[in-house]
Amino acid sequence: MKPTHLRLCRACAAAAATGALLAPAAGSAAGTALPGRSAPAPVAAAAPTPTPPPSPDTGTGFAPLTPAVAAQLDAAVRQVMLEAQVPGVTVGLWAPGKGSYVRSFGVADKATGAPMAPDLHVRIGSETKTFTVTALLQLVDQGRVGLDDHIGAYVTGVPNGDRITLRELAGMRSGLFNYSMDGEFITQLQAHPEKYVTPRQLLDYSFKHPVQFEPGAEFEYSNTNLILLGLVVEKITGRPLHEVVTKDVLGPAGLRSTVFPTSPALPVPYAHGYTDQTASGEVEDSTRWNPSWAWAAGEMVSDLQDLRSWARTLATGTLLKPATQAERLKTTPMDIPGAGYGLGIFDVQGWIGHNGSIPGYEVLPVYLPSARGTMVIVLNTDSQYKGQEPSTLFGEAVTSIVTPDHVYPGHKPVAPKSDRPTDRPTGIARSSKGP
């Protein structure tokens, strides 16, 4: 079946039925350890043996990362890999007093068989939104813009532009149509994935559609919102967005392996990405696709350790004034029970952060304040398994072991409204109902 929607940075808490993931992966999915760490042995494709429960927690909700727990995590990751046919994945867990777990599994390049490794760069999709919104909130701290300013004061031609606030854009409550759901946009991207697309062209795809609801009335994820916020940052600063993010966000955050690219090139070393979001529906190597179509909503590149650092910086607000961070963390309900969305950030079962998905790659960097714990998952495919994001499958499998009181995402999403565009298991676009 030919794909019909484009999945950009999809449902931040799409639930996963991991109970069906029973068979461990074959030896080809064995983990690749960090230097100085023994690589886990391959697991034969046989019925799994029961594993002991996690070591008892000491009160933070985060199990100590003992060898027994690491063995459980190894098996759980391989199970998801096998069922979801994920080429390569790296999982990182860290918490004070609990130890750490960093393992890579599978391959980074299916053509050469090069192994997945923790130091590889990947495209981070919608995690880009957290950087764009941080740049905006820094301007709020400087008194150069207000969250309740209307977008029409900065960008002309926006439907309801005299009523939609920057706060509503960042909180996914604008009502503007998601450009990545537009049929013409999808056709053009499938036919010419290497083509550069301008922000204004992306807005044109959105603005030809009627608004979905009154500003502030509902939550509905729309990449259009972030394109507009990127333009606001550029107008106020007089600089290109990639320069603002690099100088004002990445620099102060100490992120040396994260880039806002201006071309399809990836910093070396990098993992190849694989997607079924193609004209034929077959899996292809999307590594060289031009990410300009995602721009402020999803164009950036990073690696495991930078995402680890950023997850904590983002959740604790070290780059912002406390009052501004408090505004960021004020969440409104999403279409997923137990989850809320703030200003370019979510709270899902206590995990603070954002996920990212772009053709060929997915990331899940989140922070659990109660345990000061961090989880980062990076993988080189976005192809869904039974309608679920692979990053969500890994997140649920890992947190079920390590943080059983904070299982990500914890709940299946509510069925979308019948009169709105939705994802299909074979579709090419993310649902408009979640990040």
XYZ file of C-alpha atoms in Angstrom, residues 57-432:
376
model
C 14.920 0.391 44.852
C 16.127 2.592 47.679
C 13.326 5.128 47.453
C 13.964 7.143 44.284
C 11.926 4.960 41.923
C 15.039 4.003 39.925
C 16.431 0.467 40.305
C 20.182 0.056 40.834
C 21.802 -0.877 37.520
C 23.313 -4.122 38.773
C 24.589 -6.910 36.510
C 21.272 -8.716 37.000
C 19.301 -5.668 35.890
C 21.687 -5.135 32.963
C 21.016 -8.705 31.845
C 17.282 -8.047 31.929
C 17.740 -4.869 29.922
C 19.892 -6.671 27.342
C 17.192 -9.295 26.848
C 14.365 -6.749 26.696
C 16.157 -4.604 24.114
C 16.865 -7.643 21.933
C 13.229 -8.695 22.131
C 12.066 -5.329 20.832
C 14.731 -5.344 18.122
C 13.630 -8.723 16.846
C 9.923 -8.004 16.812
C 10.197 -4.479 15.390
C 13.064 -5.342 13.003
C 15.219 -2.475 14.235
C 18.701 -2.429 12.612
C 20.537 -0.715 15.470
C 19.847 0.899 18.831
C 21.796 2.407 21.709
C 20.326 2.635 25.199
C 21.775 4.786 27.971
C 20.646 4.991 31.610
C 22.216 7.048 34.392
C 21.193 7.960 37.947
C 23.221 9.106 40.956
C 23.968 6.207 43.241
C 22.447 3.699 40.812
C 25.276 3.219 38.327
C 24.958 3.418 34.565
C 24.046 1.259 31.612
C 25.216 2.088 28.081
C 24.896 -0.571 25.419
C 24.625 -0.596 21.628
C 22.988 -3.403 19.691
C 22.768 -4.305 16.024
C 24.218 -2.457 13.055
C 24.709 1.168 12.077
C 25.065 0.338 8.375
C 23.229 -2.612 6.877
C 25.373 -2.520 3.741
C 28.703 -2.941 5.533
C 27.583 -4.533 8.789
C 29.339 -1.817 10.812
C 28.102 -2.095 14.392
C 25.937 0.429 16.164
C 28.003 2.388 18.692
C 27.349 4.996 21.403
C 29.390 7.742 19.698
C 27.457 7.803 16.414
C 25.551 10.882 15.288
C 21.873 10.546 14.411
C 19.139 12.884 13.277
C 17.022 13.795 16.293
C 13.739 14.868 14.687
C 11.367 16.613 17.052
C 13.937 16.943 19.818
C 14.838 19.985 17.682
C 11.686 21.627 19.010
C 13.214 21.795 22.478
C 16.137 23.825 21.133
C 13.938 26.174 19.087
C 11.639 26.836 22.043
C 14.629 27.348 24.353
C 15.952 30.014 21.977
C 12.531 31.693 22.082
C 12.341 31.533 25.874
C 15.788 33.092 26.169
C 14.376 36.054 24.244
C 11.484 36.128 26.711
C 14.055 36.317 29.526
C 15.678 39.259 27.745
C 12.347 41.096 27.489
C 12.484 41.093 23.704
C 9.300 39.062 23.195
C 6.298 37.989 25.259
C 4.686 34.563 25.323
C 1.287 36.170 24.954
C 2.292 38.208 21.907
C 0.315 37.308 18.800
C 2.111 35.613 15.944
C 0.637 38.120 13.495
C 2.905 40.789 14.970
C 5.923 38.871 13.644
C 4.767 36.816 10.638
C 2.216 38.002 8.096
C -0.462 35.867 6.481
C -1.043 33.472 9.389
C -4.687 32.364 9.711
C -5.980 33.720 13.039
C -2.604 35.426 13.364
C -4.117 38.285 15.363
C -5.425 35.776 17.933
C -2.875 32.959 18.174
C -0.211 33.580 20.808
C 3.366 32.362 20.877
C 2.429 30.409 24.012
C -0.272 28.561 22.060
C 2.159 27.781 19.265
C 4.754 26.348 21.663
C 2.050 24.423 23.517
C 0.520 22.873 20.377
C -2.796 24.629 20.869
C -2.893 26.952 17.852
C -5.357 25.090 15.637
C -3.127 25.523 12.577
C -3.033 22.633 10.123
C 0.086 20.463 10.284
C 1.919 20.961 6.984
C 3.402 17.462 7.131
C -0.120 16.071 6.768
C -0.654 17.819 3.433
C -0.954 15.435 0.475
C 0.946 17.624 -2.003
C 3.786 18.097 0.481
C 4.046 14.332 0.985
C 4.068 13.650 -2.745
C 6.813 16.198 -3.345
C 8.967 14.915 -0.485
C 8.648 11.320 -1.636
C 9.535 12.242 -5.191
C 12.437 14.566 -4.282
C 13.726 13.759 -0.768
C 17.009 15.513 -1.530
C 15.329 18.855 -2.341
C 15.740 21.952 -0.148
C 12.446 23.356 1.143
C 12.059 26.862 2.595
C 10.132 27.690 5.760
C 7.696 29.814 3.772
C 6.966 26.907 1.444
C 6.176 24.769 4.479
C 3.755 27.411 5.751
C 2.068 27.563 2.356
C 1.262 23.856 2.633
C -0.390 24.538 5.979
C -2.204 27.772 5.289
C -4.196 26.455 2.333
C -6.117 24.350 4.847
C -8.750 25.719 7.230
C -7.834 26.065 10.885
C -8.679 22.981 12.927
C -10.112 24.738 16.010
C -10.139 28.025 17.891
C -6.798 29.121 19.400
C -6.261 27.501 22.775
C -9.340 25.282 22.548
C -7.579 21.943 22.067
C -4.231 20.187 21.961
C -3.200 19.052 18.500
C 0.401 18.492 17.510
C 1.410 20.564 14.512
C 4.880 21.070 13.085
C 3.599 24.322 11.562
C 3.756 25.884 15.029
C 7.513 25.443 15.275
C 8.198 26.789 11.803
C 6.477 29.969 12.922
C 8.431 30.135 16.178
C 11.663 29.684 14.245
C 10.736 32.674 12.096
C 9.971 34.705 15.224
C 13.441 33.950 16.622
C 15.016 34.994 13.336
C 13.039 38.236 13.128
C 13.833 39.320 16.676
C 17.534 38.430 16.571
C 18.230 39.316 12.938
C 20.201 36.075 12.632
C 19.495 32.699 10.996
C 17.927 30.202 13.376
C 20.812 27.750 13.087
C 23.232 30.468 14.208
C 21.041 31.479 17.152
C 20.673 27.901 18.364
C 24.379 27.198 17.919
C 25.636 30.304 19.721
C 22.929 30.909 22.314
C 21.800 27.380 23.178
C 24.361 24.753 22.187
C 27.345 26.805 23.349
C 26.077 27.643 26.847
C 24.769 24.082 27.218
C 28.215 22.691 26.443
C 26.971 20.510 23.592
C 29.879 19.891 21.226
C 28.444 17.046 19.145
C 25.075 18.634 18.369
C 24.546 20.618 15.175
C 21.781 22.472 13.382
C 22.790 21.524 9.822
C 22.383 23.610 6.711
C 22.812 20.641 4.362
C 21.994 16.908 4.334
C 25.524 16.073 5.523
C 25.936 14.327 8.885
C 28.966 14.780 11.160
C 31.188 11.712 11.317
C 30.860 9.164 12.732
C 27.175 8.589 12.034
C 24.614 5.821 11.793
C 22.759 5.213 8.546
C 19.004 5.666 8.805
C 16.322 3.369 7.391
C 12.691 4.205 6.729
C 9.565 2.803 5.115
C 8.307 6.345 4.504
C 8.967 6.004 0.791
C 6.868 6.241 -2.344
C 6.849 2.459 -2.669
C 6.486 1.706 1.026
C 9.690 -0.351 0.903
C 12.482 0.294 3.406
C 15.218 2.548 2.020
C 18.365 4.244 3.295
C 17.305 7.825 4.097
C 20.637 9.001 5.493
C 21.112 11.624 2.786
C 17.568 12.922 2.681
C 17.503 16.696 3.023
C 16.047 17.542 6.465
C 15.273 21.149 5.540
C 11.584 20.241 5.357
C 11.685 19.780 9.150
C 13.734 22.939 9.940
C 12.820 24.381 13.364
C 10.579 21.387 14.020
C 13.041 18.580 13.391
C 16.282 19.233 11.473
C 19.015 18.811 14.110
C 21.663 16.113 14.701
C 23.215 14.894 17.956
C 24.674 11.872 19.744
C 24.039 9.876 22.908
C 26.187 11.824 25.367
C 25.013 15.231 24.212
C 21.410 14.066 24.452
C 22.120 12.813 27.971
C 23.410 16.242 28.967
C 20.612 18.087 27.175
C 17.851 15.997 28.773
C 18.883 17.249 32.212
C 19.520 20.824 31.064
C 16.117 20.961 29.410
C 14.200 19.514 32.360
C 15.951 21.586 35.019
C 15.970 24.837 33.057
C 19.570 25.848 33.626
C 19.576 28.106 30.546
C 16.479 30.045 31.629
C 15.253 32.160 34.515
C 13.310 30.049 37.044
C 10.046 31.853 36.323
C 10.391 31.210 32.606
C 11.195 27.542 33.163
C 8.111 27.319 35.376
C 6.003 28.622 32.498
C 7.589 26.058 30.213
C 6.705 23.198 32.548
C 3.039 24.154 32.942
C 1.418 21.318 31.028
C -2.026 20.931 29.536
C -3.590 17.525 28.860
C -2.693 15.658 25.720
C -4.759 12.919 24.104
C -2.863 10.374 26.199
C -3.908 9.712 29.804
C -1.188 10.551 32.303
C 0.645 12.866 29.922
C 0.822 16.617 29.574
C 2.474 18.996 27.111
C 4.093 22.263 28.127
C 6.021 24.680 25.927
C 7.937 22.395 23.590
C 8.274 19.774 26.331
C 6.234 16.920 27.768
C 5.685 15.185 31.088
C 4.873 11.508 30.536
C 4.555 9.425 33.698
C 7.068 11.708 35.410
C 9.604 11.631 32.559
C 10.344 15.173 31.328
C 11.601 15.850 27.808
C 10.641 15.237 24.214
C 11.018 12.475 21.686
C 12.009 12.786 18.062
C 11.237 10.947 14.842
C 12.291 11.721 11.298
C 12.587 9.298 8.379
C 15.374 6.896 9.323
C 15.889 7.854 12.951
C 14.234 8.132 16.354
C 15.459 9.401 19.717
C 14.003 9.421 23.218
C 15.991 11.592 25.677
C 14.093 12.100 28.970
C 14.823 13.009 32.589
C 13.137 11.730 35.767
C 13.496 14.494 38.385
C 12.460 12.321 41.327
C 15.519 10.108 40.788
C 17.700 12.608 38.925
C 17.789 9.835 36.349
C 18.255 10.080 32.608
C 17.243 7.730 29.816
C 18.397 8.182 26.225
C 17.436 5.825 23.412
C 18.664 6.368 19.845
C 17.902 4.138 16.876
C 18.336 4.131 13.134
C 14.822 3.452 11.940
C 11.414 5.053 12.343
C 9.450 2.177 10.791
C 6.527 1.398 13.058
C 5.686 -1.973 14.572
C 1.945 -2.645 14.722
C 1.299 1.089 14.590
C 3.717 1.926 17.406
C 6.894 3.967 17.409
C 9.967 1.766 17.943
C 11.418 4.314 20.378
C 8.266 4.002 22.454
C 8.555 0.216 22.434
C 12.102 0.465 23.757
C 11.124 3.128 26.288
C 8.369 0.999 27.731
C 10.505 -2.147 27.829
C 13.367 -0.347 29.599
C 11.297 1.614 32.108
C 9.228 -1.436 33.002
C 12.462 -2.881 34.401
C 14.228 0.173 35.806
C 11.408 2.522 36.868
C 8.284 0.357 37.311
C 6.472 3.249 39.000
C 7.217 5.469 35.989
C 6.665 3.308 32.925
C 6.968 5.257 29.671
C 4.426 5.876 28.243
C 2.169 3.903 30.542
C -1.038 4.201 28.527
C -2.240 3.714 25.011
C -3.324 6.884 23.192
C -6.976 7.736 22.972
C -8.474 6.937 19.563
C -8.246 10.031 17.323
C -11.322 11.854 16.191
C -12.773 10.390 13.022
C -12.846 13.740 11.225
C -9.116 14.400 11.660
C -6.142 12.968 9.751
C -4.635 9.971 11.523
C -1.663 7.688 11.263
C -1.983 4.336 9.644
C 0.407 1.448 10.304
C 1.551 1.762 6.687
C 1.285 5.538 6.604
C 3.958 8.105 5.917
C 2.931 10.801 8.322
C 2.704 11.143 12.005
C -0.701 11.622 13.517
C -1.734 15.158 14.254
